[in-house]
Amino acid sequence: MAEAGTILNGHRTERDGGRPLPSVLIATRHGESVANVEFRRADESGALSVPITSRDADIPLTMHGQTQAQALGRWWAELPPADRPRAVWCSPYVRTVETARIALAQASGLGAVPVGLPVRHDERLRDRELGVLEMLTRAAIEKEHPAEAARRRRMGELYYRPPGGESWLDVALRVRSVLRDLSEEEAGRPVLVVAHDCTVLMLRHVLDRLTEPQLMALEPVGNCSASLWRAADGRLRADGWNATGHLPG
């Protein structure tokens, strides 16, 4: 029988069938981005386009998003010492990189974590790829790709894969892969994951073993929200979901 725990690199680990686990896993979505604002406006007005010309990967935070990232850093600094992340895994997209950098600077400035704590950028944490629907508003999808819009409604978001893009379950496969590496490399210590709404949602799906109805009933993942899982009884168990009380109004 596998041990319930062991010492690895000076850290106490929990084990699930012999696999080490981080002591705490905290996941956050990036702060408000320029695209979040523009697509919200487009959905409200029925616009066919948004004034964005960059790649999705290059979209930055808004000023409000930067403020949210600072608030996330202060929340980080106020956690009990044993829960304060000592490693950061981050999507390589600009908006997530900015969020991690600002939050880390805030937490470091408050003495909560060492200055210069490394950030690992992992492409498996990137946002869902939408293929031919990339950067299209809801109105534009209905007008330019009516067959795809109908197929999306029929199949549901969990299974729908746009041409050249990914379904939610495709993202879940990436998440399972990164969780295996993260658990091995960060065994026994708290970790912060900075990613995107779909990525964080698929973390919940994988770790909490949610069914499709349970998943679809969840509220949207908030910008700079905090979701936390704790190693207990051989697995990571939820101890908080999508909390936003630390953010400015």
GROMACS .gro file of C-alpha atoms in nm:
model
  249
    1MET     CA    1   0.000   0.000   0.000
    2ALA     CA    2   0.133   0.347  -0.090
    3GLU     CA    3   0.227   0.579   0.194
    4ALA     CA    4  -0.020   0.851   0.287
    5GLY     CA    5   0.264   1.102   0.273
    6THR     CA    6   0.639   1.141   0.241
    7ILE     CA    7   0.913   1.402   0.247
    8LEU     CA    8   1.025   1.534  -0.092
    9ASN     CA    9   1.279   1.816  -0.129
   10GLY     CA   10   1.208   1.921   0.228
   11HIS     CA   11   0.830   1.940   0.176
   12ARG     CA   12   0.563   1.714   0.319
   13THR     CA   13   0.357   1.567   0.039
   14GLU     CA   14   0.014   1.412   0.015
   15ARG     CA   15  -0.024   1.114  -0.214
   16ASP     CA   16  -0.302   0.986  -0.440
   17GLY     CA   17  -0.214   0.632  -0.545
   18GLY     CA   18   0.156   0.714  -0.501
   19ARG     CA   19   0.139   1.051  -0.682
   20PRO     CA   20   0.250   1.360  -0.484
   21LEU     CA   21   0.027   1.665  -0.458
   22PRO     CA   22   0.073   2.037  -0.383
   23SER     CA   23  -0.042   2.124  -0.032
   24VAL     CA   24  -0.273   2.396  -0.169
   25LEU     CA   25  -0.372   2.484  -0.525
   26ILE     CA   26  -0.515   2.832  -0.588
   27ALA     CA   27  -0.648   2.919  -0.934
   28THR     CA   28  -0.736   3.263  -1.063
   29ARG     CA   29  -0.854   3.411  -1.389
   30HIS     CA   30  -0.662   3.711  -1.522
   31GLY     CA   31  -0.781   4.063  -1.442
   32GLU     CA   32  -1.026   4.245  -1.668
   33SER     CA   33  -0.884   4.265  -2.020
   34VAL     CA   34  -0.949   4.501  -2.309
   35ALA     CA   35  -1.133   4.218  -2.486
   36ASN     CA   36  -1.357   4.156  -2.183
   37VAL     CA   37  -1.474   4.518  -2.205
   38GLU     CA   38  -1.514   4.534  -2.582
   39PHE     CA   39  -1.701   4.204  -2.616
   40ARG     CA   40  -1.932   4.295  -2.329
   41ARG     CA   41  -2.019   4.617  -2.511
   42ALA     CA   42  -2.065   4.430  -2.839
   43ASP     CA   43  -2.299   4.175  -2.679
   44GLU     CA   44  -2.507   4.454  -2.526
   45SER     CA   45  -2.535   4.647  -2.853
   46GLY     CA   46  -2.543   4.358  -3.103
   47ALA     CA   47  -2.229   4.488  -3.278
   48LEU     CA   48  -2.073   4.277  -3.552
   49SER     CA   49  -1.713   4.364  -3.463
   50VAL     CA   50  -1.486   4.491  -3.187
   51PRO     CA   51  -1.199   4.743  -3.223
   52ILE     CA   52  -0.926   4.487  -3.154
   53THR     CA   53  -0.660   4.407  -3.414
   54SER     CA   54  -0.407   4.211  -3.207
   55ARG     CA   55  -0.388   3.839  -3.154
   56ASP     CA   56  -0.590   3.704  -2.865
   57ALA     CA   57  -0.261   3.613  -2.695
   58ASP     CA   58  -0.148   3.978  -2.700
   59ILE     CA   59  -0.454   4.143  -2.543
   60PRO     CA   60  -0.355   4.339  -2.228
   61LEU     CA   61  -0.532   4.425  -1.905
   62THR     CA   62  -0.740   4.738  -1.862
   63MET     CA   63  -0.653   4.981  -1.584
   64HIS     CA   64  -0.931   4.822  -1.380
   65GLY     CA   65  -0.778   4.481  -1.450
   66GLN     CA   66  -0.446   4.604  -1.314
   67THR     CA   67  -0.624   4.724  -0.999
   68GLN     CA   68  -0.785   4.382  -0.964
   69ALA     CA   69  -0.442   4.217  -0.992
   70GLN     CA   70  -0.310   4.441  -0.714
   71ALA     CA   71  -0.605   4.339  -0.496
   72LEU     CA   72  -0.529   3.974  -0.570
   73GLY     CA   73  -0.172   4.034  -0.450
   74ARG     CA   74  -0.297   4.188  -0.126
   75TRP     CA   75  -0.531   3.891  -0.073
   76TRP     CA   76  -0.234   3.661  -0.133
   77ALA     CA   77  -0.031   3.847   0.131
   78GLU     CA   78  -0.311   3.811   0.388
   79LEU     CA   79  -0.338   3.432   0.357
   80PRO     CA   80  -0.208   3.217   0.644
   81PRO     CA   81   0.167   3.163   0.589
   82ALA     CA   82   0.120   2.792   0.510
   83ASP     CA   83  -0.127   2.878   0.230
   84ARG     CA   84   0.072   3.154   0.057
   85PRO     CA   85   0.180   3.026  -0.285
   86ARG     CA   86   0.551   2.956  -0.319
   87ALA     CA   87   0.526   2.881  -0.690
   88VAL     CA   88   0.333   3.040  -0.977
   89TRP     CA   89   0.225   2.860  -1.296
   90CYS     CA   90   0.089   3.096  -1.559
   91SER     CA   91  -0.060   3.100  -1.908
   92PRO     CA   92   0.180   3.270  -2.155
   93TYR     CA   93  -0.087   3.518  -2.276
   94VAL     CA   94  -0.016   3.885  -2.206
   95ARG     CA   95  -0.318   3.938  -1.980
   96THR     CA   96  -0.226   3.645  -1.754
   97VAL     CA   97   0.144   3.735  -1.749
   98GLU     CA   98   0.053   4.093  -1.646
   99THR     CA   99  -0.182   3.965  -1.376
  100ALA     CA  100   0.082   3.735  -1.228
  101ARG     CA  101   0.351   4.004  -1.240
  102ILE     CA  102   0.135   4.268  -1.068
  103ALA     CA  103  -0.003   4.032  -0.803
  104LEU     CA  104   0.342   3.893  -0.728
  105ALA     CA  105   0.493   4.242  -0.700
  106GLN     CA  106   0.216   4.341  -0.457
  107ALA     CA  107   0.258   4.029  -0.243
  108SER     CA  108   0.638   4.064  -0.245
  109GLY     CA  109   0.615   4.430  -0.149
  110LEU     CA  110   0.409   4.333   0.154
  111GLY     CA  111   0.670   4.076   0.256
  112ALA     CA  112   0.443   3.777   0.197
  113VAL     CA  113   0.666   3.600  -0.056
  114PRO     CA  114   1.033   3.624  -0.154
  115VAL     CA  115   1.123   3.892  -0.405
  116GLY     CA  116   1.196   3.732  -0.741
  117LEU     CA  117   0.974   3.428  -0.691
  118PRO     CA  118   0.990   3.254  -1.031
  119VAL     CA  119   0.687   3.229  -1.258
  120ARG     CA  120   0.655   2.929  -1.487
  121HIS     CA  121   0.475   3.000  -1.815
  122ASP     CA  122   0.302   2.690  -1.946
  123GLU     CA  123   0.124   2.687  -2.282
  124ARG     CA  124  -0.123   2.423  -2.158
  125LEU     CA  125  -0.282   2.692  -1.939
  126ARG     CA  126  -0.365   2.914  -2.239
  127ASP     CA  127  -0.722   3.017  -2.316
  128ARG     CA  128  -0.959   2.803  -2.520
  129GLU     CA  129  -0.890   2.834  -2.893
  130LEU     CA  130  -1.200   2.919  -3.097
  131GLY     CA  131  -1.069   2.859  -3.449
  132VAL     CA  132  -1.289   3.021  -3.716
  133LEU     CA  133  -1.494   3.191  -3.442
  134GLU     CA  134  -1.189   3.366  -3.292
  135MET     CA  135  -1.254   3.734  -3.210
  136LEU     CA  136  -1.608   3.722  -3.351
  137THR     CA  137  -1.899   3.872  -3.156
  138ARG     CA  138  -2.216   3.675  -3.091
  139ALA     CA  139  -2.400   3.874  -3.358
  140ALA     CA  140  -2.121   3.812  -3.610
  141ILE     CA  141  -2.124   3.437  -3.544
  142GLU     CA  142  -2.500   3.422  -3.600
  143LYS     CA  143  -2.466   3.619  -3.925
  144GLU     CA  144  -2.147   3.472  -4.073
  145HIS     CA  145  -2.160   3.116  -3.935
  146PRO     CA  146  -2.527   3.032  -3.874
  147ALA     CA  147  -2.469   2.657  -3.914
  148GLU     CA  148  -2.195   2.666  -3.651
  149ALA     CA  149  -2.412   2.873  -3.417
  150ALA     CA  150  -2.688   2.611  -3.449
  151ARG     CA  151  -2.444   2.322  -3.399
  152ARG     CA  152  -2.305   2.495  -3.090
  153ARG     CA  153  -2.651   2.524  -2.937
  154ARG     CA  154  -2.733   2.163  -3.021
  155MET     CA  155  -2.411   2.008  -2.886
  156GLY     CA  156  -2.362   2.231  -2.583
  157GLU     CA  157  -2.047   2.414  -2.481
  158LEU     CA  158  -1.881   2.115  -2.315
  159TYR     CA  159  -1.866   1.915  -2.639
  160TYR     CA  160  -1.883   2.177  -2.914
  161ARG     CA  161  -1.556   2.218  -3.107
  162PRO     CA  162  -1.550   2.502  -3.365
  163PRO     CA  163  -1.355   2.435  -3.685
  164GLY     CA  164  -0.988   2.482  -3.602
  165GLY     CA  165  -1.066   2.530  -3.233
  166GLU     CA  166  -1.124   2.345  -2.909
  167SER     CA  167  -1.415   2.221  -2.701
  168TRP     CA  168  -1.418   2.264  -2.325
  169LEU     CA  169  -1.321   1.896  -2.299
  170ASP     CA  170  -1.017   1.957  -2.520
  171VAL     CA  171  -0.909   2.217  -2.264
  172ALA     CA  172  -0.978   1.963  -1.988
  173LEU     CA  173  -0.723   1.728  -2.147
  174ARG     CA  174  -0.461   2.004  -2.132
  175VAL     CA  175  -0.554   2.070  -1.770
  176ARG     CA  176  -0.514   1.703  -1.676
  177SER     CA  177  -0.169   1.704  -1.831
  178VAL     CA  178  -0.050   2.019  -1.653
  179LEU     CA  179  -0.192   1.896  -1.321
  180ARG     CA  180   0.022   1.583  -1.343
  181ASP     CA  181   0.341   1.787  -1.392
  182LEU     CA  182   0.246   2.052  -1.137
  183SER     CA  183   0.170   1.790  -0.873
  184GLU     CA  184   0.506   1.621  -0.928
  185GLU     CA  185   0.717   1.936  -0.939
  186GLU     CA  186   0.541   2.134  -0.666
  187ALA     CA  187   0.476   1.848  -0.424
  188GLY     CA  188   0.402   1.959  -0.072
  189ARG     CA  189   0.387   2.335  -0.126
  190PRO     CA  190   0.116   2.588  -0.215
  191VAL     CA  191   0.086   2.687  -0.581
  192LEU     CA  192  -0.092   2.969  -0.766
  193VAL     CA  193  -0.224   2.908  -1.120
  194VAL     CA  194  -0.300   3.219  -1.326
  195ALA     CA  195  -0.509   3.131  -1.630
  196HIS     CA  196  -0.840   3.199  -1.808
  197ASP     CA  197  -1.210   3.145  -1.744
  198CYS     CA  198  -1.234   2.818  -1.938
  199THR     CA  199  -0.907   2.685  -1.796
  200VAL     CA  200  -1.013   2.753  -1.438
  201LEU     CA  201  -1.355   2.603  -1.508
  202MET     CA  202  -1.192   2.286  -1.642
  203LEU     CA  203  -0.974   2.268  -1.330
  204ARG     CA  204  -1.299   2.256  -1.133
  205HIS     CA  205  -1.440   1.996  -1.371
  206VAL     CA  206  -1.135   1.770  -1.338
  207LEU     CA  207  -1.056   1.810  -0.968
  208ASP     CA  208  -1.416   1.801  -0.842
  209ARG     CA  209  -1.529   1.540  -1.098
  210LEU     CA  210  -1.834   1.738  -1.201
  211THR     CA  211  -2.101   1.611  -1.437
  212GLU     CA  212  -2.209   1.820  -1.734
  213PRO     CA  213  -2.524   1.953  -1.558
  214GLN     CA  214  -2.322   2.044  -1.249
  215LEU     CA  215  -2.064   2.222  -1.463
  216MET     CA  216  -2.318   2.416  -1.665
  217ALA     CA  217  -2.491   2.534  -1.347
  218LEU     CA  218  -2.179   2.715  -1.224
  219GLU     CA  219  -2.157   3.093  -1.235
  220PRO     CA  220  -1.901   3.248  -1.474
  221VAL     CA  221  -1.544   3.260  -1.345
  222GLY     CA  222  -1.476   3.617  -1.230
  223ASN     CA  223  -1.168   3.819  -1.320
  224CYS     CA  224  -0.906   3.777  -1.043
  225SER     CA  225  -1.141   3.553  -0.845
  226ALA     CA  226  -0.983   3.296  -0.616
  227SER     CA  227  -1.062   2.924  -0.617
  228LEU     CA  228  -0.879   2.697  -0.375
  229TRP     CA  229  -0.821   2.326  -0.337
  230ARG     CA  230  -0.643   2.164  -0.044
  231ALA     CA  231  -0.466   1.827  -0.028
  232ALA     CA  232  -0.672   1.600   0.196
  233ASP     CA  233  -0.748   1.229   0.203
  234GLY     CA  234  -0.526   1.157  -0.094
  235ARG     CA  235  -0.660   1.417  -0.339
  236LEU     CA  236  -0.709   1.789  -0.391
  237ARG     CA  237  -1.044   1.890  -0.240
  238ALA     CA  238  -1.231   2.215  -0.293
  239ASP     CA  239  -1.208   2.472  -0.015
  240GLY     CA  240  -1.344   2.778  -0.194
  241TRP     CA  241  -1.474   2.865  -0.540
  242ASN     CA  242  -1.472   3.184  -0.746
  243ALA     CA  243  -1.439   3.419  -0.445
  244THR     CA  244  -1.432   3.789  -0.531
  245GLY     CA  245  -1.472   3.958  -0.192
  246HIS     CA  246  -1.112   4.080  -0.205
  247LEU     CA  247  -1.171   4.283  -0.523
  248PRO     CA  248  -1.266   4.651  -0.557
  249GLY     CA  249  -1.633   4.711  -0.626
   0.00000   0.00000   0.00000
